Coordinates of C-alpha atoms and ligand atoms in Angstrom, one line a residue:
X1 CA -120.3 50.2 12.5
X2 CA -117.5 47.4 12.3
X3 CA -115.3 47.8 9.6
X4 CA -115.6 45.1 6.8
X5 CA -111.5 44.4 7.1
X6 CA -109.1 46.0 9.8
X7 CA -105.5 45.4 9.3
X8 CA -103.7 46.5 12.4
X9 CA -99.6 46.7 12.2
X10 CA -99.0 43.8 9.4
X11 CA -95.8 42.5 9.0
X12 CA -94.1 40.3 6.3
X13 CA -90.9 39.0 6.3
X14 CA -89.6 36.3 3.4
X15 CA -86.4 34.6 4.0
X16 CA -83.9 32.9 1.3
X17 CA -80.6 31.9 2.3
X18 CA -79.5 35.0 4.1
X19 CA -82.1 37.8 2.4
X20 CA -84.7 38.9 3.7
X21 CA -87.6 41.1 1.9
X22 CA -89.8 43.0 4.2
X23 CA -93.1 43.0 2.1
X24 CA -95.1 44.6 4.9
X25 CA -93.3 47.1 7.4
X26 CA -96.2 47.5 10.0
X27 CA -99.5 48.6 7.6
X28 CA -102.6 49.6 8.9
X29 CA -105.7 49.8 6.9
X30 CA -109.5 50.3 7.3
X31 CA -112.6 49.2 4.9
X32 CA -115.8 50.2 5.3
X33 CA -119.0 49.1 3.9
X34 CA -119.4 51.4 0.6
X35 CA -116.3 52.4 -0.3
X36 CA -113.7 51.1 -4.2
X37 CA -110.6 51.3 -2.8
X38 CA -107.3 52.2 -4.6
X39 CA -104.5 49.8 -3.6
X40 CA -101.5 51.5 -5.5
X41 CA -97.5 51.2 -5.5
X42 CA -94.7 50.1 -7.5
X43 CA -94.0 46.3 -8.3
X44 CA -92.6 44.9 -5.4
X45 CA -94.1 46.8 -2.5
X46 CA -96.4 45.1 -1.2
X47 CA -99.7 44.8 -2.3
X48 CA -100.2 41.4 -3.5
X49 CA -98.8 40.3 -0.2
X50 CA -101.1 42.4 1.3
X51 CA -104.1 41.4 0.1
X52 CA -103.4 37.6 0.8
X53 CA -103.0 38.8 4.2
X54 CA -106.4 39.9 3.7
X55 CA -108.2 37.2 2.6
X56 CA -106.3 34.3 4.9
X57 CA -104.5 33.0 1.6
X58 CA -101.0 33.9 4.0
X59 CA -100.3 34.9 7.4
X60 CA -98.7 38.4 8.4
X61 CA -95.6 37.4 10.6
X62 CA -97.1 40.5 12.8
X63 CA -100.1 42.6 13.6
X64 CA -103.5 41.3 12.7
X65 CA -106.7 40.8 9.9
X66 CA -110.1 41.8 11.2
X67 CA -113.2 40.6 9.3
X68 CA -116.5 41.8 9.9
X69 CA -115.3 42.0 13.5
X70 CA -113.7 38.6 13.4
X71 CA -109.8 37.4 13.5
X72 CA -108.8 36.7 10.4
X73 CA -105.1 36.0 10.8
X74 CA -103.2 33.4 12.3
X75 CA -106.6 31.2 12.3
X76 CA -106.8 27.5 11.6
X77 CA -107.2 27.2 8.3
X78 CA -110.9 25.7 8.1
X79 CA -111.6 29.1 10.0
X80 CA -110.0 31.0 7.5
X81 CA -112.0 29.8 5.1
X82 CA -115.0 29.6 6.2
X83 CA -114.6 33.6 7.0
X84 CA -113.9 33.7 3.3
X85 CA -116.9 32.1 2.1
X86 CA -119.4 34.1 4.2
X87 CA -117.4 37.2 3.6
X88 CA -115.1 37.5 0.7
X89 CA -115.4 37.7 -3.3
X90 CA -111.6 37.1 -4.4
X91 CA -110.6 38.1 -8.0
X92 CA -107.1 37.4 -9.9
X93 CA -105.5 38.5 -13.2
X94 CA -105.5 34.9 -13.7
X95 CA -107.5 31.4 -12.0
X96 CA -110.7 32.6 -11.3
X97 CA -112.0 29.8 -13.2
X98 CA -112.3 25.7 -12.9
X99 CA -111.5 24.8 -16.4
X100 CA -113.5 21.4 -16.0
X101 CA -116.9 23.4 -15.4
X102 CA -119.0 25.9 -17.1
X103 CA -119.5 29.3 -16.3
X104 CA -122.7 28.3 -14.3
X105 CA -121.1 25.7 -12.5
X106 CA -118.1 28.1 -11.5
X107 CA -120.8 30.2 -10.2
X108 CA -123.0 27.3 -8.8
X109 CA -120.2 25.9 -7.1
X110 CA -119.4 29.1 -5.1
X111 CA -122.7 29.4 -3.8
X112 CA -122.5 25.8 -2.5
X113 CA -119.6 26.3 -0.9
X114 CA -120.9 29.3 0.2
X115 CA -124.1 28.0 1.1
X116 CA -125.6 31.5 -0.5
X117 CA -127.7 32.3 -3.3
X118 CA -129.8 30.3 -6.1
X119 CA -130.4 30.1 -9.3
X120 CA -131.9 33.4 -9.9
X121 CA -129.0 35.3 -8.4
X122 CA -127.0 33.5 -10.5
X123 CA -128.6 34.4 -13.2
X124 CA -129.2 37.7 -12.4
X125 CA -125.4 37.9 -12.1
X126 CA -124.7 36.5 -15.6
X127 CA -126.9 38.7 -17.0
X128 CA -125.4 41.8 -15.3
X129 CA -122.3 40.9 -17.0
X130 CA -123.6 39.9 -20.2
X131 CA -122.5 36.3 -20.3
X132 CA -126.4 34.7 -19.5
X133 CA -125.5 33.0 -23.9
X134 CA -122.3 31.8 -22.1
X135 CA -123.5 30.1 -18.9
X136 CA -123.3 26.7 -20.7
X137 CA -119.5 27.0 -22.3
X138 CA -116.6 26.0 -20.7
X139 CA -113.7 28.3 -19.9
X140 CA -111.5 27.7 -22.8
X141 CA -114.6 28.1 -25.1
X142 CA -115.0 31.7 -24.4
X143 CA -113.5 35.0 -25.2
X144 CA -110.4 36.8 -23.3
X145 CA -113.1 39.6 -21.9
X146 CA -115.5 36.9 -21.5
X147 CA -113.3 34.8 -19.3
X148 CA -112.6 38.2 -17.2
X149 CA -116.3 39.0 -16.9
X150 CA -117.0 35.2 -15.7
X151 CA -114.1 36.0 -13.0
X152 CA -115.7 38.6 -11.8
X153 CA -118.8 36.8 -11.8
X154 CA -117.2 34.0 -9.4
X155 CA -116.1 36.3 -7.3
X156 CA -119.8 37.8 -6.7
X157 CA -121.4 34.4 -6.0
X158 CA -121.3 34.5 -2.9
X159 CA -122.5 38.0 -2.4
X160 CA -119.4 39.2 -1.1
X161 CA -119.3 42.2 1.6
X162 CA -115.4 42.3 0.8
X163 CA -114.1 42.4 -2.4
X164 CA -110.4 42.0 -2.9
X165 CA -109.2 42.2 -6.7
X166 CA -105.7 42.0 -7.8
X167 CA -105.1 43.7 -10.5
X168 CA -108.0 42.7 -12.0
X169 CA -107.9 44.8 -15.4
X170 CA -104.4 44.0 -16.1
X171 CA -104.5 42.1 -19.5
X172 CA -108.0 43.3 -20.6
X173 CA -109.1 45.4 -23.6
X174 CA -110.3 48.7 -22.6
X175 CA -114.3 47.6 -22.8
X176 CA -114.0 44.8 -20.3
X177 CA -111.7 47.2 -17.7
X178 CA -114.7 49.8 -17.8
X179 CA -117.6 46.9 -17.7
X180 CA -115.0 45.6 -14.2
X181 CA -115.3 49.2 -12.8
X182 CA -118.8 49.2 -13.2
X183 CA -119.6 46.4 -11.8
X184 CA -116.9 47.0 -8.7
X185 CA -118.4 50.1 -8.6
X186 CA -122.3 48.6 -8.6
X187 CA -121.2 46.6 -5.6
X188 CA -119.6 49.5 -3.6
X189 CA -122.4 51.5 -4.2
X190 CA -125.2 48.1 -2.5
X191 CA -122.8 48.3 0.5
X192 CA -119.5 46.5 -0.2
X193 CA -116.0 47.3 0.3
X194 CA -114.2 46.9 -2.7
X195 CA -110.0 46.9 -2.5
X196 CA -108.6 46.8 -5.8
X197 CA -104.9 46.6 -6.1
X198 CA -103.5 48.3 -9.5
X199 CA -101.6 50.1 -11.7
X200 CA -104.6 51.2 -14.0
X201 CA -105.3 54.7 -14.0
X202 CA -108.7 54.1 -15.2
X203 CA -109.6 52.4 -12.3
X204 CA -107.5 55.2 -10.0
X205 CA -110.0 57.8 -11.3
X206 CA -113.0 55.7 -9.8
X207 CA -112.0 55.0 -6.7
X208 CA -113.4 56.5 -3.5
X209 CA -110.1 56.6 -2.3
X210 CA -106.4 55.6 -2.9
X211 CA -103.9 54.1 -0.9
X212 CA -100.4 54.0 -1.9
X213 CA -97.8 51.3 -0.8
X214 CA -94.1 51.9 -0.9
X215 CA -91.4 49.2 0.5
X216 CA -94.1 47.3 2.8
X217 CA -95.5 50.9 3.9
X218 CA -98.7 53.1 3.5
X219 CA -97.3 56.5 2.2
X220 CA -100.5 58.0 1.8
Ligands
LIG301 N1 -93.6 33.9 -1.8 C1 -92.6 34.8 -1.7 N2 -91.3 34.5 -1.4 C2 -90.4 35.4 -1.3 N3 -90.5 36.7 -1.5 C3 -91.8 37.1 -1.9 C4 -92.9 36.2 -2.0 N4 -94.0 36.9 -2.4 C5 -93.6 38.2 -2.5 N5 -92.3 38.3 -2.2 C6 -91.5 39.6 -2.2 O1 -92.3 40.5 -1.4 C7 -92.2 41.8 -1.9 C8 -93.7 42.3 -2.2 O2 -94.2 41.5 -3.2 P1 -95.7 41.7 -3.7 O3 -96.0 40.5 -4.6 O4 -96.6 41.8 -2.5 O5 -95.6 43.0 -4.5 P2 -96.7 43.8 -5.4 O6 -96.8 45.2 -4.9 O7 -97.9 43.0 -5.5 O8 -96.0 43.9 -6.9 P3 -96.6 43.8 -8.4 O9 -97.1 45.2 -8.7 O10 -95.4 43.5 -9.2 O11 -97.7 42.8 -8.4 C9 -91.4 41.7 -3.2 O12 -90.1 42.1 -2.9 C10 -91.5 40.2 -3.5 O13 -90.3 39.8 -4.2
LIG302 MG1 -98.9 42.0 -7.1

């Protein structure tokens, strides 16, 4: 079967003045349908950069981004995002949300963008993630592990077969970090791939598999 992503020999190189920081020294990776992810590795090696290689948020220098079979890097950029919307839930530490709109417009607006899903799956996700008495409140109205749920929830709008999270439980009490697992994990478990980039050992524990960065490499 295709792999959901295929990184093949990414390179990053970032340039000021006369430095230059490798972020990514020739990484391969493979995600298949099914499987949470470990992205591990100490500040600074490279897994923020690669998971923005990823999702077509920035372009490796060299190597290549598979998606569901289809080129990923180095695309125009309409193509990059319209791979995204089919393909890809995205969540953040921080920004998942449009401050201007309510939870259920967050969501609503993902699935037009996505043209995927209605209001029942939208409703069937806030429920899942116990904010259906939140849909109608705007961002700043609701709670810190509230406003990490209804990330989450944005990122599943569009009934993503990739999921890439970046550190997703980093500033969360230890309820909403096991409610994110469990809902990462749901999704692995209907047929996603889930890549989760942290430093959380709770979320280590649950993954299928881990894979450790060091200076822009795969160690393990
Ligand atoms: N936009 C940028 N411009 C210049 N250097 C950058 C940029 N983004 C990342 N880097 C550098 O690339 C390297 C990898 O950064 P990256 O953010 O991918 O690390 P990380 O593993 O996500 O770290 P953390 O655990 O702190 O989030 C670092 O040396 C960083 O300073
Ligand atoms: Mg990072």
């Amino acid at each position: 079967m295709t792999p959901v992503a295929e990184a093949t020999e990414l390179y990053r190189f970032y340039h000021k003045g006369d430095e230059e920081t490798v972020a990514l020294r020739g990484v391969y990776l493979t995600l298949k349908r099914g499987e949470l992810v470990g992205l591990m590795g100490p500040s600074g090696s490279g897994k923020s950069t690669l998971l923005a290689c990823l999702a077509g948020l920035d372009d490796p220098d060299g190597g290549r981004v598979t998606i569901c079979g289809e080129i990923m890097s180095r695309q125009a950029q309409r193509a990059q995002s319209l791979l995204r919307r089919r393909h890809i839930g995205i969540l953040l530490q921080h920004g998942n949300l449009l401050e201007h709109l309510s939870v259920a417009d967050n969501l609503r607006l993902q699935q037009d963008l996505a043209g995927k899903g209605d209001v029942a799956a939208r409703h069937a996700i806030l429920e899942r993630l116990r904010l259906d008495h939140r849909s109608g409140s705007l961002p700043s109205q609701l709670s810190g592990g509230e406003v990490a749920r209804a990330g989450l929830a944005v990122a599943l709008a569009n009934a993503p077969v990739l999921l890439i999270c970046d550190e997703p439980t980093a500033e969360v009490d230890a309820q909403t970090e096991a409610d994110i697992i469990q809902m990462l994990k749901e999704q692995a478990q209907n047929g996603a791939a889930v890549l989760i980039a942290t430093h959380s050992d709770a979320v280590a524990t649950e993954a299928d598999r881990i894979v450790r960065l060091r200076d822009g490499r795969v160690v393990s």
